[in-house]
Amino acid sequence: MASVTGPEIERLIQLLARLPGLGPRSARRAALHLIKRREQLLAPLAEAMRVANETVRVCSSCGNVDTSDPCTICRDPRRDESILVVVEDVSDLWALERAGVVNARYHVLGGVLSALDGVGPSDLNLDRLLARVTDSPVKEVILALNATVDGQTTAHYVTDLLAPTGVAVSRLAHGVPVGGELDYLDEGTLAAALRSRTRG
Amino acid sequence: MASVTGPEIERLIQLLARLPGLGPRSARRAALHLIKRREQLLAPLAEAMRVANETVRVCSSCGNVDTSDPCTICRDPRRDESILVVVEDVSDLWALERAGVVNARYHVLGGVLSALDGVGPSDLNLDRLLARVTDSPVKEVILALNATVDGQTTAHYVTDLLAPTGVAVSRLAHGVPVGGELDYLDEGTLAAALRSRTRG
């Protein structure tokens, strides 16, 4: 390929191929798409990446990414400071914010405990979580972790970690997704939905 | 989202979502992926895009994209200048080069005739094709166009266009893809493969 397109285009393709969702073939398509739209897309995207690279910070309080530290959410006085929502990743924080279902602050662990991947407690943002809960207005910690084995293992661990602080720890409910069909759900979800059935 | 992540990140997500293969959700994932890998990926990609934007040219002879004009292929003295391979798009040129099946020069039409999309002959790089074939060493034009209705319509049109020049015009063969299973092929392909059957 280098002999066909020049090393500059080849380098662009190689870097694009490292984005999630793009493979070698789709990276080539994306590169051509960009080259054909230089003014409308390639130049603005190059500039947006340069700006993001210079301005984006990881919030030293909650682990969110933003252009300010502390992040917009941590600085927002309208947030309920008695509730702290613990998530695995920034993408989970964004998902909850998009849903607009909770007006609290967050704490990003940066992963979950995983024996298989060699992730231990020291690899997660746990010291800071304990510090935020101790001697603070936080009354409830909501563990919004994925319903996977590793996610639930981590939920157990965090629950034990926070027990001495006396804070209330809760988890997201298991059940039938809204709009979901029973026929497509696994037995574990059906059992959990039945166990936690509500009246009415 | 702007209130959660800052306008710089939001702009990056919006631009990434305009890449083929990425939607709004995968653009967010890609943006986070980039932000978490600033040194290894975000900064190099921003720089690669800036360089590509400044250096990439469309070859004034064949329509290929490259960092030089004429492009590397048009300047390559080892290419057989008696054969010209006509393709719809640069991506098709790249595909043929990757396959390494022809050592000739190319001509990129920049599209195919399409009544539905309102693409007429004047929208394609046809004048330049005629000029390249007239009074030149080109003895054969291979139409490597997609086997779609629009591709074949365009092939007919180009064949008629080049008829006065006396150049030989050929097309890619139809048939069973190598490794393909008959059971999954359409009737048109099977009929073409049978018609063009070879001995031995």
PDB file of N, CA, C and O in Angstrom, chain B residues 75-118:
ATOM      1  N   ARG B  75       3.526   7.947 -12.151  1.00  0.00           N
ATOM      2  CA  ARG B  75       4.936   8.263 -12.394  1.00  0.00           C
ATOM      3  C   ARG B  75       5.798   7.009 -12.505  1.00  0.00           C
ATOM      4  O   ARG B  75       6.966   7.081 -12.872  1.00  0.00           O
ATOM      5  N   ASP B  76       5.211   5.835 -12.145  1.00  0.00           N
ATOM      6  CA  ASP B  76       5.991   4.593 -12.085  1.00  0.00           C
ATOM      7  C   ASP B  76       6.334   4.094 -13.499  1.00  0.00           C
ATOM      8  O   ASP B  76       5.446   3.686 -14.244  1.00  0.00           O
ATOM      9  N   PRO B  77       7.620   4.103 -13.886  1.00  0.00           N
ATOM     10  CA  PRO B  77       7.970   3.723 -15.265  1.00  0.00           C
ATOM     11  C   PRO B  77       7.821   2.224 -15.524  1.00  0.00           C
ATOM     12  O   PRO B  77       7.821   1.796 -16.679  1.00  0.00           O
ATOM     13  N   ARG B  78       7.685   1.427 -14.449  1.00  0.00           N
ATOM     14  CA  ARG B  78       7.579  -0.030 -14.639  1.00  0.00           C
ATOM     15  C   ARG B  78       6.152  -0.464 -14.962  1.00  0.00           C
ATOM     16  O   ARG B  78       5.891  -1.639 -15.187  1.00  0.00           O
ATOM     17  N   ARG B  79       5.202   0.467 -14.919  1.00  0.00           N
ATOM     18  CA  ARG B  79       3.812   0.096 -15.227  1.00  0.00           C
ATOM     19  C   ARG B  79       3.616  -0.055 -16.731  1.00  0.00           C
ATOM     20  O   ARG B  79       4.177   0.740 -17.508  1.00  0.00           O
ATOM     21  N   ASP B  80       2.805  -1.008 -17.107  1.00  0.00           N
ATOM     22  CA  ASP B  80       2.475  -1.234 -18.518  1.00  0.00           C
ATOM     23  C   ASP B  80       1.572  -0.105 -19.002  1.00  0.00           C
ATOM     24  O   ASP B  80       0.396  -0.034 -18.620  1.00  0.00           O
ATOM     25  N   GLU B  81       2.121   0.765 -19.848  1.00  0.00           N
ATOM     26  CA  GLU B  81       1.339   1.934 -20.244  1.00  0.00           C
ATOM     27  C   GLU B  81       0.372   1.647 -21.382  1.00  0.00           C
ATOM     28  O   GLU B  81      -0.337   2.534 -21.831  1.00  0.00           O
ATOM     29  N   SER B  82       0.338   0.388 -21.836  1.00  0.00           N
ATOM     30  CA  SER B  82      -0.612   0.057 -22.895  1.00  0.00           C
ATOM     31  C   SER B  82      -1.972  -0.352 -22.327  1.00  0.00           C
ATOM     32  O   SER B  82      -2.927  -0.522 -23.072  1.00  0.00           O
ATOM     33  N   ILE B  83      -2.044  -0.526 -20.995  1.00  0.00           N
ATOM     34  CA  ILE B  83      -3.312  -0.931 -20.374  1.00  0.00           C
ATOM     35  C   ILE B  83      -3.773   0.143 -19.395  1.00  0.00           C
ATOM     36  O   ILE B  83      -2.990   0.641 -18.578  1.00  0.00           O
ATOM     37  N   LEU B  84      -5.067   0.477 -19.465  1.00  0.00           N
ATOM     38  CA  LEU B  84      -5.655   1.447 -18.552  1.00  0.00           C
ATOM     39  C   LEU B  84      -6.847   0.777 -17.864  1.00  0.00           C
ATOM     40  O   LEU B  84      -7.754   0.287 -18.533  1.00  0.00           O
ATOM     41  N   VAL B  85      -6.832   0.731 -16.530  1.00  0.00           N
ATOM     42  CA  VAL B  85      -7.910   0.091 -15.779  1.00  0.00           C
ATOM     43  C   VAL B  85      -8.843   1.172 -15.243  1.00  0.00           C
ATOM     44  O   VAL B  85      -8.424   2.022 -14.450  1.00  0.00           O
ATOM     45  N   VAL B  86     -10.095   1.142 -15.686  1.00  0.00           N
ATOM     46  CA  VAL B  86     -11.070   2.158 -15.277  1.00  0.00           C
ATOM     47  C   VAL B  86     -11.839   1.669 -14.051  1.00  0.00           C
ATOM     48  O   VAL B  86     -12.414   0.573 -14.074  1.00  0.00           O
ATOM     49  N   VAL B  87     -11.817   2.455 -12.961  1.00  0.00           N
ATOM     50  CA  VAL B  87     -12.531   2.083 -11.736  1.00  0.00           C
ATOM     51  C   VAL B  87     -13.490   3.207 -11.336  1.00  0.00           C
ATOM     52  O   VAL B  87     -13.342   4.355 -11.786  1.00  0.00           O
ATOM     53  N   GLU B  88     -14.442   2.846 -10.493  1.00  0.00           N
ATOM     54  CA  GLU B  88     -15.425   3.837 -10.048  1.00  0.00           C
ATOM     55  C   GLU B  88     -14.797   4.781  -9.023  1.00  0.00           C
ATOM     56  O   GLU B  88     -14.973   5.989  -9.083  1.00  0.00           O
ATOM     57  N   ASP B  89     -14.067   4.191  -8.067  1.00  0.00           N
ATOM     58  CA  ASP B  89     -13.615   4.967  -6.919  1.00  0.00           C
ATOM     59  C   ASP B  89     -12.178   4.603  -6.556  1.00  0.00           C
ATOM     60  O   ASP B  89     -11.683   3.530  -6.923  1.00  0.00           O
ATOM     61  N   VAL B  90     -11.529   5.487  -5.814  1.00  0.00           N
ATOM     62  CA  VAL B  90     -10.159   5.234  -5.354  1.00  0.00           C
ATOM     63  C   VAL B  90     -10.082   3.932  -4.550  1.00  0.00           C
ATOM     64  O   VAL B  90      -9.096   3.202  -4.617  1.00  0.00           O
ATOM     65  N   SER B  91     -11.144   3.633  -3.804  1.00  0.00           N
ATOM     66  CA  SER B  91     -11.130   2.410  -2.991  1.00  0.00           C
ATOM     67  C   SER B  91     -11.017   1.172  -3.880  1.00  0.00           C
ATOM     68  O   SER B  91     -10.408   0.167  -3.493  1.00  0.00           O
ATOM     69  N   ASP B  92     -11.596   1.226  -5.080  1.00  0.00           N
ATOM     70  CA  ASP B  92     -11.486   0.098  -6.017  1.00  0.00           C
ATOM     71  C   ASP B  92     -10.058  -0.016  -6.539  1.00  0.00           C
ATOM     72  O   ASP B  92      -9.527  -1.114  -6.696  1.00  0.00           O
ATOM     73  N   LEU B  93      -9.438   1.143  -6.797  1.00  0.00           N
ATOM     74  CA  LEU B  93      -8.033   1.159  -7.220  1.00  0.00           C
ATOM     75  C   LEU B  93      -7.176   0.502  -6.132  1.00  0.00           C
ATOM     76  O   LEU B  93      -6.339  -0.362  -6.415  1.00  0.00           O
ATOM     77  N   TRP B  94      -7.403   0.900  -4.886  1.00  0.00           N
ATOM     78  CA  TRP B  94      -6.634   0.324  -3.779  1.00  0.00           C
ATOM     79  C   TRP B  94      -6.855  -1.182  -3.687  1.00  0.00           C
ATOM     80  O   TRP B  94      -5.930  -1.942  -3.403  1.00  0.00           O
ATOM     81  N   ALA B  95      -8.108  -1.608  -3.893  1.00  0.00           N
ATOM     82  CA  ALA B  95      -8.422  -3.043  -3.793  1.00  0.00           C
ATOM     83  C   ALA B  95      -7.644  -3.826  -4.852  1.00  0.00           C
ATOM     84  O   ALA B  95      -7.076  -4.888  -4.573  1.00  0.00           O
ATOM     85  N   LEU B  96      -7.590  -3.304  -6.083  1.00  0.00           N
ATOM     86  CA  LEU B  96      -6.859  -3.982  -7.152  1.00  0.00           C
ATOM     87  C   LEU B  96      -5.361  -3.975  -6.869  1.00  0.00           C
ATOM     88  O   LEU B  96      -4.665  -4.970  -7.137  1.00  0.00           O
ATOM     89  N   GLU B  97      -4.859  -2.884  -6.299  1.00  0.00           N
ATOM     90  CA  GLU B  97      -3.427  -2.826  -5.970  1.00  0.00           C
ATOM     91  C   GLU B  97      -3.082  -3.798  -4.853  1.00  0.00           C
ATOM     92  O   GLU B  97      -2.024  -4.434  -4.878  1.00  0.00           O
ATOM     93  N   ARG B  98      -3.973  -3.909  -3.863  1.00  0.00           N
ATOM     94  CA  ARG B  98      -3.740  -4.871  -2.779  1.00  0.00           C
ATOM     95  C   ARG B  98      -3.678  -6.281  -3.346  1.00  0.00           C
ATOM     96  O   ARG B  98      -2.860  -7.099  -2.927  1.00  0.00           O
ATOM     97  N   ALA B  99      -4.591  -6.566  -4.294  1.00  0.00           N
ATOM     98  CA  ALA B  99      -4.611  -7.898  -4.894  1.00  0.00           C
ATOM     99  C   ALA B  99      -3.365  -8.111  -5.758  1.00  0.00           C
ATOM    100  O   ALA B  99      -2.926  -9.250  -5.951  1.00  0.00           O
ATOM    101  N   GLY B 100      -2.790  -7.017  -6.245  1.00  0.00           N
ATOM    102  CA  GLY B 100      -1.561  -7.114  -7.038  1.00  0.00           C
ATOM    103  C   GLY B 100      -1.742  -7.909  -8.322  1.00  0.00           C
ATOM    104  O   GLY B 100      -0.856  -8.618  -8.762  1.00  0.00           O
ATOM    105  N   VAL B 101      -2.928  -7.775  -8.957  1.00  0.00           N
ATOM    106  CA  VAL B 101      -3.227  -8.611 -10.116  1.00  0.00           C
ATOM    107  C   VAL B 101      -2.975  -7.924 -11.447  1.00  0.00           C
ATOM    108  O   VAL B 101      -3.019  -8.573 -12.480  1.00  0.00           O
ATOM    109  N   VAL B 102      -2.722  -6.625 -11.422  1.00  0.00           N
ATOM    110  CA  VAL B 102      -2.494  -5.938 -12.689  1.00  0.00           C
ATOM    111  C   VAL B 102      -1.416  -4.876 -12.490  1.00  0.00           C
ATOM    112  O   VAL B 102      -1.387  -4.188 -11.463  1.00  0.00           O
ATOM    113  N   ASN B 103      -0.507  -4.795 -13.443  1.00  0.00           N
ATOM    114  CA  ASN B 103       0.592  -3.838 -13.329  1.00  0.00           C
ATOM    115  C   ASN B 103       0.419  -2.746 -14.380  1.00  0.00           C
ATOM    116  O   ASN B 103       1.265  -2.532 -15.236  1.00  0.00           O
ATOM    117  N   ALA B 104      -0.727  -2.067 -14.322  1.00  0.00           N
ATOM    118  CA  ALA B 104      -1.040  -1.062 -15.327  1.00  0.00           C
ATOM    119  C   ALA B 104      -1.307   0.267 -14.644  1.00  0.00           C
ATOM    120  O   ALA B 104      -1.060   0.438 -13.453  1.00  0.00           O
ATOM    121  N   ARG B 105      -1.807   1.226 -15.426  1.00  0.00           N
ATOM    122  CA  ARG B 105      -2.225   2.501 -14.845  1.00  0.00           C
ATOM    123  C   ARG B 105      -3.737   2.472 -14.673  1.00  0.00           C
ATOM    124  O   ARG B 105      -4.429   1.607 -15.209  1.00  0.00           O
ATOM    125  N   TYR B 106      -4.256   3.441 -13.919  1.00  0.00           N
ATOM    126  CA  TYR B 106      -5.680   3.458 -13.596  1.00  0.00           C
ATOM    127  C   TYR B 106      -6.325   4.747 -14.076  1.00  0.00           C
ATOM    128  O   TYR B 106      -5.635   5.731 -14.386  1.00  0.00           O
ATOM    129  N   HIS B 107      -7.661   4.711 -14.094  1.00  0.00           N
ATOM    130  CA  HIS B 107      -8.424   5.938 -14.290  1.00  0.00           C
ATOM    131  C   HIS B 107      -9.653   5.887 -13.379  1.00  0.00           C
ATOM    132  O   HIS B 107     -10.486   4.992 -13.500  1.00  0.00           O
ATOM    133  N   VAL B 108      -9.724   6.832 -12.457  1.00  0.00           N
ATOM    134  CA  VAL B 108     -10.819   6.852 -11.478  1.00  0.00           C
ATOM    135  C   VAL B 108     -11.943   7.739 -12.001  1.00  0.00           C
ATOM    136  O   VAL B 108     -11.744   8.941 -12.220  1.00  0.00           O
ATOM    137  N   LEU B 109     -13.122   7.155 -12.206  1.00  0.00           N
ATOM    138  CA  LEU B 109     -14.263   7.920 -12.730  1.00  0.00           C
ATOM    139  C   LEU B 109     -14.856   8.863 -11.687  1.00  0.00           C
ATOM    140  O   LEU B 109     -15.450   9.873 -12.013  1.00  0.00           O
ATOM    141  N   GLY B 110     -14.733   8.488 -10.420  1.00  0.00           N
ATOM    142  CA  GLY B 110     -15.325   9.310  -9.365  1.00  0.00           C
ATOM    143  C   GLY B 110     -16.812   9.070  -9.209  1.00  0.00           C
ATOM    144  O   GLY B 110     -17.520   9.922  -8.680  1.00  0.00           O
ATOM    145  N   GLY B 111     -17.285   7.896  -9.628  1.00  0.00           N
ATOM    146  CA  GLY B 111     -18.701   7.575  -9.494  1.00  0.00           C
ATOM    147  C   GLY B 111     -19.145   6.745 -10.684  1.00  0.00           C
ATOM    148  O   GLY B 111     -18.338   6.365 -11.536  1.00  0.00           O
ATOM    149  N   VAL B 112     -20.431   6.439 -10.727  1.00  0.00           N
ATOM    150  CA  VAL B 112     -21.015   5.763 -11.880  1.00  0.00           C
ATOM    151  C   VAL B 112     -22.285   6.508 -12.264  1.00  0.00           C
ATOM    152  O   VAL B 112     -22.871   7.222 -11.447  1.00  0.00           O
ATOM    153  N   LEU B 113     -22.695   6.348 -13.506  1.00  0.00           N
ATOM    154  CA  LEU B 113     -23.945   6.949 -13.964  1.00  0.00           C
ATOM    155  C   LEU B 113     -25.093   6.409 -13.122  1.00  0.00           C
ATOM    156  O   LEU B 113     -25.168   5.214 -12.854  1.00  0.00           O
ATOM    157  N   SER B 114     -25.977   7.294 -12.690  1.00  0.00           N
ATOM    158  CA  SER B 114     -27.112   6.850 -11.883  1.00  0.00           C
ATOM    159  C   SER B 114     -28.273   7.803 -12.072  1.00  0.00           C
ATOM    160  O   SER B 114     -28.210   8.967 -11.653  1.00  0.00           O
ATOM    161  N   ALA B 115     -29.312   7.311 -12.739  1.00  0.00           N
ATOM    162  CA  ALA B 115     -30.499   8.137 -12.943  1.00  0.00           C
ATOM    163  C   ALA B 115     -31.126   8.476 -11.591  1.00  0.00           C
ATOM    164  O   ALA B 115     -31.568   9.598 -11.356  1.00  0.00           O
ATOM    165  N   LEU B 116     -31.099   7.492 -10.698  1.00  0.00           N
ATOM    166  CA  LEU B 116     -31.710   7.665  -9.373  1.00  0.00           C
ATOM    167  C   LEU B 116     -31.009   8.754  -8.569  1.00  0.00           C
ATOM    168  O   LEU B 116     -31.647   9.583  -7.916  1.00  0.00           O
ATOM    169  N   ASP B 117     -29.667   8.762  -8.598  1.00  0.00           N
ATOM    170  CA  ASP B 117     -28.916   9.750  -7.831  1.00  0.00           C
ATOM    171  C   ASP B 117     -28.608  11.003  -8.642  1.00  0.00           C
ATOM    172  O   ASP B 117     -27.898  11.890  -8.163  1.00  0.00           O
ATOM    173  N   GLY B 118     -29.118  11.053  -9.872  1.00  0.00           N
ATOM    174  CA  GLY B 118     -28.889  12.233 -10.700  1.00  0.00           C
ATOM    175  C   GLY B 118     -27.448  12.422 -11.127  1.00  0.00           C
ATOM    176  O   GLY B 118     -26.972  13.550 -11.237  1.00  0.00           O
TER     177      GLY B 118
END
